[in-house]
CSV table of C-alpha atoms in Angstrom, one decimal:
chain,number,residue,atom,x,y,z
T,1,UNK,CA,136.0,149.6,241.7
T,2,UNK,CA,136.3,147.5,245.1
T,3,UNK,CA,138.5,144.7,244.7
T,4,UNK,CA,136.7,141.0,244.2
T,5,UNK,CA,139.3,138.6,244.9
T,6,UNK,CA,140.4,137.6,248.4
T,7,UNK,CA,143.9,136.6,250.1
T,8,UNK,CA,144.9,133.6,252.3
T,9,UNK,CA,147.6,132.7,254.1
T,10,UNK,CA,147.4,129.0,254.5
T,11,UNK,CA,151.0,127.6,256.1
T,12,UNK,CA,153.4,125.3,254.7
T,13,UNK,CA,153.4,122.5,257.3
T,14,UNK,CA,150.2,120.4,257.1
T,15,UNK,CA,150.5,117.7,259.6
T,16,UNK,CA,153.3,119.2,260.8
T,17,UNK,CA,155.7,118.3,258.0
T,18,UNK,CA,157.6,121.6,256.7
T,19,UNK,CA,156.3,121.0,252.8
T,20,UNK,CA,157.6,124.0,251.8
T,21,UNK,CA,159.4,122.3,248.4
T,22,UNK,CA,156.5,120.8,247.4
T,23,UNK,CA,154.8,123.1,248.0
T,24,UNK,CA,156.7,124.9,246.0
T,25,UNK,CA,157.7,122.0,243.2
T,26,UNK,CA,154.2,121.0,242.7
T,27,UNK,CA,152.5,124.5,242.3
T,28,UNK,CA,149.7,123.4,245.2
T,29,UNK,CA,149.4,124.1,248.6
T,30,UNK,CA,147.4,121.9,251.1
T,31,UNK,CA,146.6,121.4,254.6
T,32,UNK,CA,146.6,118.2,256.6
T,33,UNK,CA,144.7,115.9,258.8
T,34,UNK,CA,144.7,112.7,257.2
T,35,UNK,CA,142.1,110.1,258.0
T,36,UNK,CA,138.7,111.7,257.3
T,37,UNK,CA,138.7,111.6,253.4
T,38,UNK,CA,137.8,113.5,250.5
T,39,UNK,CA,135.5,116.5,251.5
T,40,UNK,CA,135.4,117.3,247.6
T,41,UNK,CA,131.2,117.5,248.8
T,42,UNK,CA,132.3,121.2,250.9
T,43,UNK,CA,130.5,119.8,253.8
T,44,UNK,CA,129.7,122.2,256.2
T,45,UNK,CA,131.4,123.2,259.8
T,46,UNK,CA,128.8,121.3,261.8
T,47,UNK,CA,130.2,118.4,260.1
T,48,UNK,CA,133.5,119.1,259.5
T,49,UNK,CA,132.7,119.4,264.0
T,50,UNK,CA,131.7,115.7,264.1
T,51,UNK,CA,134.5,114.4,261.5
T,52,UNK,CA,136.8,115.6,263.5
T,53,UNK,CA,135.5,114.9,267.6
T,54,UNK,CA,135.6,111.2,266.8
T,55,UNK,CA,138.9,108.3,264.9
T,56,UNK,CA,141.9,109.6,264.6
T,57,UNK,CA,141.8,112.8,265.8
T,58,UNK,CA,139.1,113.0,269.2
T,59,UNK,CA,139.0,116.2,269.2
T,60,UNK,CA,136.8,118.0,271.9
T,61,UNK,CA,136.3,121.5,271.9
T,62,UNK,CA,138.6,124.4,271.5
T,63,UNK,CA,141.1,122.5,269.7
T,64,UNK,CA,137.8,121.1,267.4
T,65,UNK,CA,136.7,124.0,266.1
T,66,UNK,CA,139.4,125.3,265.2
T,67,UNK,CA,140.5,122.8,262.6
T,68,UNK,CA,136.8,122.3,261.5
T,69,UNK,CA,137.2,126.2,261.3
T,70,UNK,CA,140.9,126.2,259.2
T,71,UNK,CA,139.1,122.9,256.8
T,72,UNK,CA,136.3,125.2,255.9
T,73,UNK,CA,137.8,128.3,254.8
T,74,UNK,CA,140.2,125.7,252.9
T,75,UNK,CA,137.9,123.6,251.4
T,76,UNK,CA,134.9,126.2,251.0
T,77,UNK,CA,135.4,130.2,251.6
T,78,UNK,CA,139.1,130.4,249.0
T,79,UNK,CA,138.3,130.9,245.4
T,80,UNK,CA,139.7,130.9,242.1
T,81,UNK,CA,142.0,134.2,240.8
T,82,UNK,CA,142.5,134.3,244.9
T,83,UNK,CA,145.7,135.0,246.5
T,84,UNK,CA,147.7,133.1,248.9
T,85,UNK,CA,150.5,133.6,251.1
T,86,UNK,CA,152.7,131.7,252.2
T,87,UNK,CA,155.4,132.7,254.9
T,88,UNK,CA,158.9,131.3,255.6
T,89,UNK,CA,161.0,132.4,258.0
T,90,UNK,CA,162.2,136.8,256.5
T,91,UNK,CA,160.7,135.2,253.3
T,92,UNK,CA,156.7,135.4,251.6
T,93,UNK,CA,155.7,133.7,248.6
T,94,UNK,CA,152.6,134.4,246.8
T,95,UNK,CA,151.0,132.2,244.1
T,96,UNK,CA,147.1,132.9,242.7
T,97,UNK,CA,144.7,130.0,243.6
T,98,UNK,CA,144.1,127.9,239.9
T,99,UNK,CA,141.8,125.0,240.8
T,100,UNK,CA,138.8,124.5,242.5
T,101,UNK,CA,139.7,122.3,246.5
T,102,UNK,CA,141.3,118.3,244.9
T,103,UNK,CA,141.1,115.7,247.0
T,104,UNK,CA,145.0,113.8,246.8
T,105,UNK,CA,144.9,110.2,247.9
T,106,UNK,CA,148.1,109.7,247.4
T,107,UNK,CA,149.3,112.7,249.7
T,108,UNK,CA,146.6,110.6,252.3
T,109,UNK,CA,149.1,107.8,254.7
T,110,UNK,CA,150.0,109.2,257.7
T,111,UNK,CA,154.2,110.6,256.5
T,112,UNK,CA,152.5,112.0,253.9
T,113,UNK,CA,149.5,113.7,255.5
T,114,UNK,CA,148.6,116.7,253.1
T,115,UNK,CA,145.6,115.4,251.2
T,116,UNK,CA,143.3,118.0,251.2
T,117,UNK,CA,145.1,120.7,248.1
T,118,UNK,CA,144.4,123.6,245.5
T,119,UNK,CA,147.2,123.5,242.9
T,120,UNK,CA,148.5,127.9,242.1
T,121,UNK,CA,150.3,129.8,239.9
T,122,UNK,CA,153.4,131.4,242.1
T,123,UNK,CA,154.3,134.4,240.5
T,124,UNK,CA,156.2,136.6,243.0
T,125,UNK,CA,158.1,136.4,246.5
T,126,UNK,CA,159.1,139.2,248.6
T,127,UNK,CA,160.3,139.3,252.9
T,128,UNK,CA,158.1,141.0,255.5
T,129,UNK,CA,160.6,144.1,255.6
T,130,UNK,CA,158.1,145.6,251.6
T,131,UNK,CA,154.4,144.3,253.6
T,132,UNK,CA,152.8,147.2,255.6
T,133,UNK,CA,152.7,146.8,259.2
T,134,UNK,CA,148.7,145.8,259.2
T,135,UNK,CA,149.9,142.9,257.0
T,136,UNK,CA,153.1,141.9,258.6
T,137,UNK,CA,150.4,142.1,262.2
T,138,UNK,CA,147.9,139.7,260.1
T,139,UNK,CA,151.1,136.7,260.0
T,140,UNK,CA,151.0,136.1,263.0
T,141,UNK,CA,148.4,134.6,262.4
T,142,UNK,CA,149.3,131.2,263.5
T,143,UNK,CA,146.0,129.0,262.6
T,144,UNK,CA,146.8,126.4,259.1
T,145,UNK,CA,145.2,128.2,256.8
T,146,UNK,CA,144.0,132.3,257.5
T,147,UNK,CA,141.0,135.3,255.3
T,148,UNK,CA,144.1,138.0,255.3
T,149,UNK,CA,141.0,139.3,252.4
T,150,UNK,CA,142.0,143.0,254.3
T,151,UNK,CA,145.1,143.6,252.5
T,152,UNK,CA,143.9,141.7,249.1
T,153,UNK,CA,144.2,145.6,247.7
T,154,UNK,CA,148.8,145.4,248.9
T,155,UNK,CA,148.8,141.7,247.5
T,156,UNK,CA,147.9,142.4,245.0
T,157,UNK,CA,150.3,145.3,244.2
T,158,UNK,CA,152.9,142.3,245.3
T,159,UNK,CA,152.1,139.9,243.2
T,160,UNK,CA,151.3,142.0,239.7
T,161,UNK,CA,152.9,145.1,240.6
T,162,UNK,CA,149.8,147.0,239.4
T,163,UNK,CA,149.4,149.8,241.6
T,164,UNK,CA,145.7,149.3,243.6
T,165,UNK,CA,143.3,152.7,243.0
T,166,UNK,CA,144.7,153.1,247.5
T,167,UNK,CA,147.5,153.3,247.7
T,168,UNK,CA,147.9,156.2,245.2
T,169,UNK,CA,147.2,159.4,246.0
T,170,UNK,CA,146.2,162.1,243.5
T,171,UNK,CA,148.0,164.6,243.9
T,172,UNK,CA,146.3,168.2,242.4
T,173,UNK,CA,148.7,171.3,241.9
T,174,UNK,CA,148.1,174.7,240.3
T,175,UNK,CA,150.7,176.6,238.0
T,176,UNK,CA,148.8,179.2,237.5
T,177,UNK,CA,145.7,180.9,238.3
T,178,UNK,CA,144.6,179.4,235.0
T,179,UNK,CA,146.7,176.4,234.9
T,180,UNK,CA,146.7,173.5,236.9
T,181,UNK,CA,148.5,169.8,236.8
T,182,UNK,CA,147.5,166.8,238.7
T,183,UNK,CA,149.3,163.5,238.8
T,184,UNK,CA,149.3,160.1,241.1
T,185,UNK,CA,151.9,159.5,243.3
T,186,UNK,CA,152.7,155.9,245.4
T,187,UNK,CA,150.4,156.0,248.5
T,188,UNK,CA,153.9,154.2,250.5
T,189,UNK,CA,156.1,157.4,249.2
């Protein structure tokens, strides 16, 4: 059965300030862009382009497109039960999203700068060396948030210890001409 959950990268630097301690203490992930108000009505990317073109950001071209894509991903694409990875140096923290998007007015001002939030349940911590080459490559994405769903089975395994079927190799071995044994081993053995 195909995994319907998705996985996301969220960096711990909303509005350019390190916030992982707040992420852990408050069981959240967040992005910056204070000054654009609540997005609980789930605007489309085109509307975000328009908002980001005005004050206080006045973004144009590629920077505006990257910002609106990141915000759209955080607001509209992430779902409850999806996984989120937050890389901090060599450590990788894995959580599961447990809320819809929330706008936190008290985190609106320029000093705080992380009003756009989702609640998470922190599940696991690992290191980059424990990740597959594919997932390590995905984590090189420099954006504030990115889609990691191509590695959701591996991420679920890291978070829960439950081995996905595609991470197992099924072996059939004939002991005699009339008797065969079957077993599964982890694919990364």
